Amino acid sequence: MSSTAGQVIRCKAAVAWEAGKPLVIEEVEVAPPQKMEVRLKILFTSLCHTDVYFWEAKGQNPVFPRILGHEAGGIVESVGEGVTDLAPGDHVLPVFTGECKECPHCKSEESNMCDLLRINTDRGVMIQDEKSRFSINGKPIYHFVGTSTFSEYTVVHVGCVAKINPQAPLDKVCVLSCGISTGFGATVNVAKPKPGSTVAVFGLGAVGLAAAEGARVSGASRIIGVDLNPNRFELAKKFGVTEFVNPKDYNKPVQEVLAQMTNGGVDRSIECTGHVDAMISAFECVHDGWGVAVLVGVPHKDAVFKTHPMNFLNERTLKGTFFGNYKPRSDLPAVVEKYMNQEIELEKFITHQVPFSDINKAFDLMLKGESIRCIIRMEE
């Protein structure tokens, strides 16, 4: 066991004290892992739009002070009681959702929606005892989606940790612990486009580009990117996007534009924005008879999806997906191997790197739409 096992660790963490205010690097105390928990040393973390969303706290319940961050790579420092699959020194990816391996969802081949460990954005404490493992001067600092990777050390439930190949570079594969797997899996695991098919991707941020990459790997012949920002198209070509549609350029619904471009509709669509209007367009733009639309983006809590029932009766299919339908512990190690075997590229998603002390710069880059993924190096 490591020399710090069983002891409180003092380390640096970026604390969000209130909504929309810059994070502050603070010294925090990180308690030892309890039953079925592990304490991780985070080496690299990256900023995902979900972190920004909950930091702004406009459409969700504000929970502060909090340590955000959920896309990361690290090494197990110590393990709590009952943990048998992980040991100190293991290379891992923490994940915002989990896999207990015992509930009906985990035992199902179709689902990755673990009953025990599925994402809970309002919970700021650990499941085991309803307490936080983070504190400053004895006052608790809340967790975020069970991961809180904007800290040099964090405590995570064992079911939310994927053990990966120790040869895999953590500064690259860390992006697989959320956004890239979500988009890529939405295409290859859920939409499942056939070779030669036509795919529309709504939203060309990191998740949308990963969805496009999934379509490219699947052999789609046309990949149509739909986005309000025309500056995104040039970059999107690297991910297989062949055509670009900006809804603002037309005076009719974008689903009609896409139907005209594709002789009746696309074969598959993947919606990665979370805006309900884009979700409706993504569904209504697929071809009758065989079209499948997959929703990936997280909507506003008050959003309502409306479409005419005939769109279903005409044999269009609407699906939702969560984390690309991957089971974190069972499936993520194999996705890492795809990268190691050069079957998927991750470097092109990584546009920036900053040291931990400059973490607020990563927020600025994402808010300006300049970055896809910004890697934050925990060790300066």
mmCIF file of C-alpha atoms in Angstrom:
data_model
loop_
_atom_site.group_PDB
_atom_site.id
_atom_site.type_symbol
_atom_site.label_atom_id
_atom_site.label_comp_id
_atom_site.label_asym_id
_atom_site.label_seq_id
_atom_site.Cartn_x
_atom_site.Cartn_y
_atom_site.Cartn_z
ATOM 1 C CA MET A 1 0.000 0.000 0.000
ATOM 2 C CA SER A 2 1.089 3.567 -0.562
ATOM 3 C CA SER A 3 2.480 5.621 2.320
ATOM 4 C CA THR A 4 -0.580 7.876 2.207
ATOM 5 C CA ALA A 5 -3.108 5.013 2.378
ATOM 6 C CA GLY A 6 -5.595 5.479 5.202
ATOM 7 C CA GLN A 7 -4.548 9.085 5.760
ATOM 8 C CA VAL A 8 -6.050 12.421 4.819
ATOM 9 C CA ILE A 9 -4.224 13.886 1.813
ATOM 10 C CA ARG A 10 -3.782 17.643 1.465
ATOM 11 C CA CYS A 11 -3.596 18.717 -2.154
ATOM 12 C CA LYS A 12 -4.630 21.380 -4.633
ATOM 13 C CA ALA A 13 -8.103 21.490 -6.123
ATOM 14 C CA ALA A 14 -9.936 24.015 -8.291
ATOM 15 C CA VAL A 15 -13.030 24.958 -6.305
ATOM 16 C CA ALA A 16 -16.154 26.501 -7.826
ATOM 17 C CA TRP A 17 -17.412 28.681 -4.980
ATOM 18 C CA GLU A 18 -20.395 30.097 -6.850
ATOM 19 C CA ALA A 19 -22.100 29.945 -10.226
ATOM 20 C CA GLY A 20 -20.204 31.485 -13.122
ATOM 21 C CA LYS A 21 -17.295 32.799 -11.021
ATOM 22 C CA PRO A 22 -13.701 31.755 -11.856
ATOM 23 C CA LEU A 23 -12.510 28.606 -10.113
ATOM 24 C CA VAL A 24 -10.077 29.143 -7.234
ATOM 25 C CA ILE A 25 -7.084 26.866 -6.621
ATOM 26 C CA GLU A 26 -7.354 25.922 -2.943
ATOM 27 C CA GLU A 27 -5.677 23.465 -0.599
ATOM 28 C CA VAL A 28 -8.255 20.821 0.198
ATOM 29 C CA GLU A 29 -8.275 17.797 2.443
ATOM 30 C CA VAL A 30 -9.193 14.533 0.742
ATOM 31 C CA ALA A 31 -10.361 11.808 3.129
ATOM 32 C CA PRO A 32 -9.371 8.148 2.643
ATOM 33 C CA PRO A 33 -11.686 5.960 0.540
ATOM 34 C CA GLN A 34 -14.464 4.192 2.427
ATOM 35 C CA LYS A 35 -16.146 0.860 1.604
ATOM 36 C CA MET A 36 -16.209 0.188 -2.175
ATOM 37 C CA GLU A 37 -14.368 3.450 -2.927
ATOM 38 C CA VAL A 38 -10.957 4.230 -4.395
ATOM 39 C CA ARG A 39 -8.770 7.305 -4.093
ATOM 40 C CA LEU A 40 -7.177 8.379 -7.346
ATOM 41 C CA LYS A 41 -4.223 10.585 -8.175
ATOM 42 C CA ILE A 42 -5.424 12.552 -11.202
ATOM 43 C CA LEU A 43 -2.669 13.193 -13.764
ATOM 44 C CA PHE A 44 -4.667 14.707 -16.623
ATOM 45 C CA THR A 45 -8.188 16.046 -16.802
ATOM 46 C CA SER A 46 -10.027 17.808 -19.589
ATOM 47 C CA LEU A 47 -12.861 20.279 -19.712
ATOM 48 C CA CYS A 48 -16.190 19.061 -21.055
ATOM 49 C CA HIS A 49 -19.146 21.302 -21.836
ATOM 50 C CA THR A 50 -21.095 19.574 -19.049
ATOM 51 C CA ASP A 51 -18.654 21.069 -16.513
ATOM 52 C CA VAL A 52 -19.343 24.534 -17.933
ATOM 53 C CA TYR A 53 -23.095 23.870 -17.911
ATOM 54 C CA PHE A 54 -23.161 23.041 -14.205
ATOM 55 C CA TRP A 55 -20.646 25.779 -13.365
ATOM 56 C CA GLU A 56 -22.973 28.336 -14.995
ATOM 57 C CA ALA A 57 -25.935 26.597 -13.250
ATOM 58 C CA LYS A 58 -28.497 28.337 -15.447
ATOM 59 C CA GLY A 59 -30.616 25.331 -16.365
ATOM 60 C CA GLN A 60 -29.894 23.107 -13.378
ATOM 61 C CA ASN A 61 -29.934 23.187 -9.585
ATOM 62 C CA PRO A 62 -26.913 25.092 -8.226
ATOM 63 C CA VAL A 63 -24.758 23.014 -5.848
ATOM 64 C CA PHE A 64 -21.808 24.998 -4.434
ATOM 65 C CA PRO A 65 -19.026 25.052 -3.287
ATOM 66 C CA ARG A 66 -18.097 22.192 -5.561
ATOM 67 C CA ILE A 67 -15.150 20.534 -7.285
ATOM 68 C CA LEU A 68 -16.148 20.009 -10.906
ATOM 69 C CA GLY A 69 -14.440 17.817 -13.522
ATOM 70 C CA HIS A 70 -15.318 14.368 -14.815
ATOM 71 C CA GLU A 71 -13.163 13.621 -17.861
ATOM 72 C CA ALA A 72 -9.780 12.419 -16.649
ATOM 73 C CA GLY A 73 -7.053 9.833 -16.391
ATOM 74 C CA GLY A 74 -5.139 8.850 -13.278
ATOM 75 C CA ILE A 75 -3.593 6.205 -11.063
ATOM 76 C CA VAL A 76 -5.104 4.417 -8.056
ATOM 77 C CA GLU A 77 -3.487 5.723 -4.857
ATOM 78 C CA SER A 78 -5.384 3.527 -2.377
ATOM 79 C CA VAL A 79 -8.520 1.417 -2.134
ATOM 80 C CA GLY A 80 -11.248 1.107 0.465
ATOM 81 C CA GLU A 81 -12.750 -1.933 2.120
ATOM 82 C CA GLY A 82 -14.227 -4.526 -0.233
ATOM 83 C CA VAL A 83 -12.419 -3.345 -3.384
ATOM 84 C CA THR A 84 -10.929 -6.339 -5.168
ATOM 85 C CA ASP A 85 -10.744 -5.399 -8.869
ATOM 86 C CA LEU A 86 -8.399 -2.435 -8.396
ATOM 87 C CA ALA A 87 -5.059 -1.996 -6.656
ATOM 88 C CA PRO A 88 -2.696 0.933 -6.020
ATOM 89 C CA GLY A 89 -0.771 1.772 -9.181
ATOM 90 C CA ASP A 90 -3.508 0.728 -11.628
ATOM 91 C CA HIS A 91 -4.071 3.144 -14.511
ATOM 92 C CA VAL A 92 -7.700 4.166 -14.690
ATOM 93 C CA LEU A 93 -10.355 6.410 -16.202
ATOM 94 C CA PRO A 94 -12.968 7.710 -13.741
ATOM 95 C CA VAL A 95 -16.446 7.898 -15.290
ATOM 96 C CA PHE A 96 -19.487 10.037 -14.404
ATOM 97 C CA THR A 97 -21.723 6.974 -14.573
ATOM 98 C CA GLY A 98 -21.074 3.530 -13.199
ATOM 99 C CA GLU A 99 -21.470 -0.195 -13.408
ATOM 100 C CA CYS A 100 -22.193 -2.052 -10.173
ATOM 101 C CA LYS A 101 -22.370 -5.339 -12.165
ATOM 102 C CA GLU A 102 -25.230 -6.599 -9.972
ATOM 103 C CA CYS A 103 -28.417 -4.658 -10.845
ATOM 104 C CA PRO A 104 -30.826 -5.636 -13.670
ATOM 105 C CA HIS A 105 -29.362 -2.925 -15.931
ATOM 106 C CA CYS A 106 -25.805 -4.133 -15.443
ATOM 107 C CA LYS A 107 -26.880 -7.720 -16.093
ATOM 108 C CA SER A 108 -28.706 -6.670 -19.266
ATOM 109 C CA GLU A 109 -26.759 -6.736 -22.531
ATOM 110 C CA GLU A 110 -28.864 -3.806 -23.778
ATOM 111 C CA SER A 111 -28.479 -1.257 -20.981
ATOM 112 C CA ASN A 112 -25.707 0.720 -19.334
ATOM 113 C CA MET A 113 -28.052 2.598 -16.969
ATOM 114 C CA CYS A 114 -26.823 1.165 -13.654
ATOM 115 C CA ASP A 115 -29.456 1.455 -10.914
ATOM 116 C CA LEU A 116 -26.914 2.232 -8.209
ATOM 117 C CA LEU A 117 -24.423 4.443 -10.018
ATOM 118 C CA ARG A 118 -26.189 6.169 -12.891
ATOM 119 C CA ILE A 119 -25.439 9.886 -13.115
ATOM 120 C CA ASN A 120 -26.956 12.112 -10.439
ATOM 121 C CA THR A 121 -26.017 15.749 -11.029
ATOM 122 C CA ASP A 122 -27.665 17.008 -7.843
ATOM 123 C CA ARG A 123 -25.824 14.674 -5.486
ATOM 124 C CA GLY A 124 -22.743 16.287 -3.988
ATOM 125 C CA VAL A 125 -21.810 13.466 -1.599
ATOM 126 C CA MET A 126 -20.716 9.827 -1.714
ATOM 127 C CA ILE A 127 -23.344 7.059 -1.807
ATOM 128 C CA GLN A 128 -21.784 5.048 1.022
ATOM 129 C CA ASP A 129 -22.432 7.505 3.872
ATOM 130 C CA GLU A 130 -23.962 10.618 2.265
ATOM 131 C CA LYS A 131 -20.836 12.609 3.131
ATOM 132 C CA SER A 132 -18.222 14.446 1.086
ATOM 133 C CA ARG A 133 -14.609 13.267 1.012
ATOM 134 C CA PHE A 134 -13.442 16.860 0.353
ATOM 135 C CA SER A 135 -13.141 19.605 2.953
ATOM 136 C CA ILE A 136 -11.458 22.937 3.609
ATOM 137 C CA ASN A 137 -10.901 23.785 7.283
ATOM 138 C CA GLY A 138 -13.448 21.147 8.237
ATOM 139 C CA LYS A 139 -16.188 22.480 5.933
ATOM 140 C CA PRO A 140 -17.355 20.076 3.216
ATOM 141 C CA ILE A 141 -16.834 20.833 -0.477
ATOM 142 C CA TYR A 142 -19.309 19.015 -2.706
ATOM 143 C CA HIS A 143 -18.542 16.352 -5.285
ATOM 144 C CA PHE A 144 -19.661 16.511 -8.926
ATOM 145 C CA VAL A 145 -21.154 13.470 -10.735
ATOM 146 C CA GLY A 146 -19.152 11.163 -8.472
ATOM 147 C CA THR A 147 -15.790 12.103 -10.019
ATOM 148 C CA SER A 148 -14.580 15.671 -9.168
ATOM 149 C CA THR A 149 -11.411 15.437 -11.233
ATOM 150 C CA PHE A 150 -10.367 19.096 -10.889
ATOM 151 C CA SER A 151 -8.381 17.967 -7.859
ATOM 152 C CA GLU A 152 -4.953 16.359 -7.590
ATOM 153 C CA TYR A 153 -6.629 13.557 -5.614
ATOM 154 C CA THR A 154 -10.249 12.472 -5.671
ATOM 155 C CA VAL A 155 -12.391 9.675 -4.218
ATOM 156 C CA VAL A 156 -14.662 7.692 -6.544
ATOM 157 C CA HIS A 157 -16.939 4.654 -6.166
ATOM 158 C CA VAL A 158 -15.170 1.572 -7.527
ATOM 159 C CA GLY A 159 -18.017 1.027 -9.983
ATOM 160 C CA CYS A 160 -17.205 4.333 -11.698
ATOM 161 C CA VAL A 161 -13.587 3.441 -12.467
ATOM 162 C CA ALA A 162 -12.395 1.683 -15.619
ATOM 163 C CA LYS A 163 -9.045 -0.084 -15.352
ATOM 164 C CA ILE A 164 -7.116 0.387 -18.604
ATOM 165 C CA ASN A 165 -3.912 -0.644 -20.350
ATOM 166 C CA PRO A 166 -1.029 0.986 -18.414
ATOM 167 C CA GLN A 167 0.763 1.600 -21.737
ATOM 168 C CA ALA A 168 -2.026 3.948 -22.901
ATOM 169 C CA PRO A 169 -1.032 7.634 -22.692
ATOM 170 C CA LEU A 170 -3.333 9.152 -20.078
ATOM 171 C CA ASP A 171 -3.023 12.641 -21.614
ATOM 172 C CA LYS A 172 -4.790 11.266 -24.711
ATOM 173 C CA VAL A 173 -7.161 8.532 -23.511
ATOM 174 C CA CYS A 174 -8.545 10.715 -20.703
ATOM 175 C CA VAL A 175 -10.941 12.218 -23.289
ATOM 176 C CA LEU A 176 -12.572 8.779 -23.636
ATOM 177 C CA SER A 177 -14.009 8.983 -20.123
ATOM 178 C CA CYS A 178 -16.868 11.203 -21.321
ATOM 179 C CA GLY A 179 -17.431 13.182 -24.516
ATOM 180 C CA ILE A 180 -15.601 11.231 -27.177
ATOM 181 C CA SER A 181 -17.026 7.867 -26.092
ATOM 182 C CA THR A 182 -20.489 9.435 -25.842
ATOM 183 C CA GLY A 183 -20.498 10.684 -29.435
ATOM 184 C CA PHE A 184 -18.598 7.807 -31.022
ATOM 185 C CA GLY A 185 -20.729 5.209 -29.220
ATOM 186 C CA ALA A 186 -23.974 6.999 -30.126
ATOM 187 C CA THR A 187 -23.128 6.339 -33.762
ATOM 188 C CA VAL A 188 -21.476 2.905 -33.719
ATOM 189 C CA ASN A 189 -23.512 1.325 -30.887
ATOM 190 C CA VAL A 190 -26.924 2.963 -31.295
ATOM 191 C CA ALA A 191 -27.443 4.576 -34.725
ATOM 192 C CA LYS A 192 -25.389 1.826 -36.432
ATOM 193 C CA PRO A 193 -25.184 3.371 -39.918
ATOM 194 C CA LYS A 194 -24.531 0.934 -42.745
ATOM 195 C CA PRO A 195 -21.628 1.427 -45.177
ATOM 196 C CA GLY A 196 -22.626 3.891 -47.888
ATOM 197 C CA SER A 197 -25.373 5.508 -45.796
ATOM 198 C CA THR A 198 -26.103 9.180 -45.201
ATOM 199 C CA VAL A 199 -25.716 10.567 -41.680
ATOM 200 C CA ALA A 200 -26.594 14.002 -40.280
ATOM 201 C CA VAL A 201 -24.854 15.232 -37.124
ATOM 202 C CA PHE A 202 -26.440 18.145 -35.246
ATOM 203 C CA GLY A 203 -23.865 20.156 -33.275
ATOM 204 C CA LEU A 204 -20.171 20.023 -34.165
ATOM 205 C CA GLY A 205 -18.669 20.342 -30.716
ATOM 206 C CA ALA A 206 -16.537 17.538 -29.295
ATOM 207 C CA VAL A 207 -19.425 15.073 -28.946
ATOM 208 C CA GLY A 208 -20.768 15.823 -32.436
ATOM 209 C CA LEU A 209 -17.318 15.474 -33.987
ATOM 210 C CA ALA A 210 -16.946 12.135 -32.200
ATOM 211 C CA ALA A 211 -20.329 11.096 -33.638
ATOM 212 C CA ALA A 212 -19.096 12.106 -37.099
ATOM 213 C CA GLU A 213 -15.915 10.098 -36.507
ATOM 214 C CA GLY A 214 -18.123 7.115 -35.689
ATOM 215 C CA ALA A 215 -19.988 7.603 -38.975
ATOM 216 C CA ARG A 216 -16.692 7.850 -40.865
ATOM 217 C CA VAL A 217 -15.370 4.654 -39.271
ATOM 218 C CA SER A 218 -18.697 2.956 -40.104
ATOM 219 C CA GLY A 219 -18.265 3.775 -43.795
ATOM 220 C CA ALA A 220 -20.974 6.438 -44.245
ATOM 221 C CA SER A 221 -20.725 8.025 -47.706
ATOM 222 C CA ARG A 222 -22.245 11.400 -46.758
ATOM 223 C CA ILE A 223 -21.869 13.006 -43.334
ATOM 224 C CA ILE A 224 -23.768 16.266 -43.100
ATOM 225 C CA GLY A 225 -22.796 18.571 -40.241
ATOM 226 C CA VAL A 226 -25.503 20.913 -38.948
ATOM 227 C CA ASP A 227 -24.323 23.842 -36.844
ATOM 228 C CA LEU A 228 -25.026 27.549 -36.346
ATOM 229 C CA ASN A 229 -21.285 28.334 -36.339
ATOM 230 C CA PRO A 230 -19.853 28.231 -39.887
ATOM 231 C CA ASN A 231 -16.304 28.352 -38.498
ATOM 232 C CA ARG A 232 -16.702 24.760 -37.339
ATOM 233 C CA PHE A 233 -17.001 23.215 -40.800
ATOM 234 C CA GLU A 234 -13.353 23.372 -41.821
ATOM 235 C CA LEU A 235 -12.263 21.513 -38.697
ATOM 236 C CA ALA A 236 -15.166 19.052 -39.021
ATOM 237 C CA LYS A 237 -13.780 17.822 -42.358
ATOM 238 C CA LYS A 238 -10.992 16.106 -40.377
ATOM 239 C CA PHE A 239 -13.688 13.988 -38.712
ATOM 240 C CA GLY A 240 -15.316 12.892 -41.943
ATOM 241 C CA VAL A 241 -17.950 15.633 -42.369
ATOM 242 C CA THR A 242 -18.550 16.035 -46.119
ATOM 243 C CA GLU A 243 -21.221 18.772 -46.176
ATOM 244 C CA PHE A 244 -22.276 21.602 -43.903
ATOM 245 C CA VAL A 245 -25.703 23.102 -43.284
ATOM 246 C CA ASN A 246 -26.260 26.266 -41.251
ATOM 247 C CA PRO A 247 -29.968 26.519 -40.350
ATOM 248 C CA LYS A 248 -29.630 30.318 -40.286
ATOM 249 C CA ASP A 249 -28.979 30.295 -44.059
ATOM 250 C CA TYR A 250 -32.516 29.092 -44.847
ATOM 251 C CA ASN A 251 -36.020 30.436 -44.368
ATOM 252 C CA LYS A 252 -37.520 26.981 -43.828
ATOM 253 C CA PRO A 253 -37.006 24.278 -41.190
ATOM 254 C CA VAL A 254 -33.639 22.552 -41.469
ATOM 255 C CA GLN A 255 -35.318 19.139 -41.590
ATOM 256 C CA GLU A 256 -36.899 20.186 -44.915
ATOM 257 C CA VAL A 257 -33.510 21.330 -46.211
ATOM 258 C CA LEU A 258 -31.957 17.981 -45.312
ATOM 259 C CA ALA A 259 -34.834 16.003 -46.836
ATOM 260 C CA GLN A 260 -34.376 17.872 -50.125
ATOM 261 C CA MET A 261 -30.603 17.309 -50.079
ATOM 262 C CA THR A 262 -30.987 13.566 -49.524
ATOM 263 C CA ASN A 263 -33.978 12.564 -51.639
ATOM 264 C CA GLY A 264 -36.391 12.202 -48.744
ATOM 265 C CA GLY A 265 -34.240 12.214 -45.641
ATOM 266 C CA VAL A 266 -31.022 10.933 -44.109
ATOM 267 C CA ASP A 267 -30.587 7.308 -43.052
ATOM 268 C CA ARG A 268 -29.331 8.212 -39.580
ATOM 269 C CA SER A 269 -29.106 11.388 -37.505
ATOM 270 C CA ILE A 270 -27.327 12.075 -34.231
ATOM 271 C CA GLU A 271 -28.330 15.094 -32.152
ATOM 272 C CA CYS A 272 -25.549 16.470 -29.956
ATOM 273 C CA THR A 273 -26.680 19.970 -28.913
ATOM 274 C CA GLY A 274 -29.332 19.403 -26.255
ATOM 275 C CA HIS A 275 -31.600 22.051 -27.818
ATOM 276 C CA VAL A 276 -35.098 20.644 -28.165
ATOM 277 C CA ASP A 277 -35.673 22.289 -31.565
ATOM 278 C CA ALA A 278 -32.573 20.530 -32.898
ATOM 279 C CA MET A 279 -33.853 17.257 -31.420
ATOM 280 C CA ILE A 280 -37.142 17.634 -33.296
ATOM 281 C CA SER A 281 -35.297 18.519 -36.520
ATOM 282 C CA ALA A 282 -32.972 15.534 -36.088
ATOM 283 C CA PHE A 283 -35.951 13.212 -35.818
ATOM 284 C CA GLU A 284 -38.006 14.753 -38.603
ATOM 285 C CA CYS A 285 -35.070 14.777 -41.061
ATOM 286 C CA VAL A 286 -34.637 10.988 -41.172
ATOM 287 C CA HIS A 287 -36.074 8.996 -44.069
ATOM 288 C CA ASP A 288 -39.410 7.278 -43.608
ATOM 289 C CA GLY A 289 -39.324 3.484 -43.660
ATOM 290 C CA TRP A 290 -35.876 3.053 -42.119
ATOM 291 C CA GLY A 291 -34.545 6.308 -40.699
ATOM 292 C CA VAL A 292 -33.166 6.309 -37.152
ATOM 293 C CA ALA A 293 -32.529 9.423 -35.049
ATOM 294 C CA VAL A 294 -30.439 9.238 -31.883
ATOM 295 C CA LEU A 295 -30.610 11.905 -29.160
ATOM 296 C CA VAL A 296 -27.386 12.522 -27.238
ATOM 297 C CA GLY A 297 -27.544 16.144 -26.020
ATOM 298 C CA VAL A 298 -28.874 16.897 -22.533
ATOM 299 C CA PRO A 299 -31.973 19.139 -22.687
ATOM 300 C CA HIS A 300 -33.077 21.962 -20.432
ATOM 301 C CA LYS A 301 -35.061 20.564 -17.506
ATOM 302 C CA ASP A 302 -38.301 22.177 -18.779
ATOM 303 C CA ALA A 303 -37.903 21.125 -22.433
ATOM 304 C CA VAL A 304 -40.771 19.302 -24.195
ATOM 305 C CA PHE A 305 -40.342 17.278 -27.405
ATOM 306 C CA LYS A 306 -43.237 17.688 -29.874
ATOM 307 C CA THR A 307 -43.730 15.979 -33.229
ATOM 308 C CA HIS A 308 -46.663 14.576 -35.165
ATOM 309 C CA PRO A 309 -47.384 10.907 -34.407
ATOM 310 C CA MET A 310 -47.458 10.178 -38.160
ATOM 311 C CA ASN A 311 -43.689 10.629 -38.140
ATOM 312 C CA PHE A 312 -43.508 7.440 -36.077
ATOM 313 C CA LEU A 313 -46.246 5.620 -37.973
ATOM 314 C CA ASN A 314 -44.279 6.241 -41.183
ATOM 315 C CA GLU A 315 -41.576 4.015 -39.713
ATOM 316 C CA ARG A 316 -39.079 6.480 -38.382
ATOM 317 C CA THR A 317 -37.313 5.460 -35.174
ATOM 318 C CA LEU A 318 -36.287 7.758 -32.324
ATOM 319 C CA LYS A 319 -33.717 6.546 -29.792
ATOM 320 C CA GLY A 320 -31.919 8.045 -26.866
ATOM 321 C CA THR A 321 -28.495 7.122 -25.608
ATOM 322 C CA PHE A 322 -26.446 7.681 -22.530
ATOM 323 C CA PHE A 323 -22.631 7.559 -22.617
ATOM 324 C CA GLY A 324 -22.735 5.991 -26.079
ATOM 325 C CA ASN A 325 -24.328 2.828 -24.643
ATOM 326 C CA TYR A 326 -20.945 1.813 -23.206
ATOM 327 C CA LYS A 327 -20.769 0.040 -19.841
ATOM 328 C CA PRO A 328 -17.898 1.905 -18.148
ATOM 329 C CA ARG A 329 -15.956 -0.960 -16.570
ATOM 330 C CA SER A 330 -16.744 -3.654 -19.147
ATOM 331 C CA ASP A 331 -16.475 -1.664 -22.391
ATOM 332 C CA LEU A 332 -14.125 1.320 -21.927
ATOM 333 C CA PRO A 333 -10.918 -0.747 -21.748
ATOM 334 C CA ALA A 334 -11.687 -2.066 -25.254
ATOM 335 C CA VAL A 335 -12.259 1.483 -26.567
ATOM 336 C CA VAL A 336 -8.816 2.404 -25.208
ATOM 337 C CA GLU A 337 -7.428 -0.595 -27.118
ATOM 338 C CA LYS A 338 -9.044 0.740 -30.308
ATOM 339 C CA TYR A 339 -6.935 3.858 -29.827
ATOM 340 C CA MET A 340 -3.816 1.802 -29.094
ATOM 341 C CA ASN A 341 -4.447 -0.183 -32.310
ATOM 342 C CA GLN A 342 -4.880 3.091 -34.271
ATOM 343 C CA GLU A 343 -8.509 2.278 -35.086
ATOM 344 C CA ILE A 344 -9.649 5.619 -33.673
ATOM 345 C CA GLU A 345 -7.735 8.896 -33.462
ATOM 346 C CA LEU A 346 -7.848 11.030 -30.320
ATOM 347 C CA GLU A 347 -5.130 13.591 -31.021
ATOM 348 C CA LYS A 348 -7.321 15.572 -33.414
ATOM 349 C CA PHE A 349 -9.846 16.197 -30.617
ATOM 350 C CA ILE A 350 -7.172 17.770 -28.404
ATOM 351 C CA THR A 351 -6.703 21.392 -29.461
ATOM 352 C CA HIS A 352 -5.175 22.935 -26.330
ATOM 353 C CA GLN A 353 -3.219 22.095 -23.171
ATOM 354 C CA VAL A 354 -2.863 24.182 -20.016
ATOM 355 C CA PRO A 355 -1.259 23.647 -16.598
ATOM 356 C CA PHE A 356 -3.642 23.183 -13.655
ATOM 357 C CA SER A 357 -2.922 26.721 -12.423
ATOM 358 C CA ASP A 358 -4.457 28.047 -15.687
ATOM 359 C CA ILE A 359 -7.649 25.977 -15.508
ATOM 360 C CA ASN A 360 -9.819 29.069 -15.976
ATOM 361 C CA LYS A 361 -8.207 29.549 -19.395
ATOM 362 C CA ALA A 362 -9.744 26.212 -20.423
ATOM 363 C CA PHE A 363 -13.169 27.633 -19.521
ATOM 364 C CA ASP A 364 -12.464 30.783 -21.536
ATOM 365 C CA LEU A 365 -11.454 28.744 -24.600
ATOM 366 C CA MET A 366 -14.612 26.652 -24.440
ATOM 367 C CA LEU A 367 -16.897 29.647 -23.869
ATOM 368 C CA LYS A 368 -15.386 31.338 -26.937
ATOM 369 C CA GLY A 369 -15.861 28.138 -28.965
ATOM 370 C CA GLU A 370 -12.133 27.954 -29.698
ATOM 371 C CA SER A 371 -11.358 24.533 -28.231
ATOM 372 C CA ILE A 372 -12.625 21.021 -28.813
ATOM 373 C CA ARG A 373 -10.795 19.520 -25.867
ATOM 374 C CA CYS A 374 -8.337 21.311 -23.607
ATOM 375 C CA ILE A 375 -6.145 18.968 -21.547
ATOM 376 C CA ILE A 376 -5.313 20.220 -18.050
ATOM 377 C CA ARG A 377 -1.982 18.917 -16.716
ATOM 378 C CA MET A 378 -2.248 18.399 -12.966
ATOM 379 C CA GLU A 379 1.526 18.310 -12.432
ATOM 380 C CA GLU A 380 2.984 21.707 -13.343
#
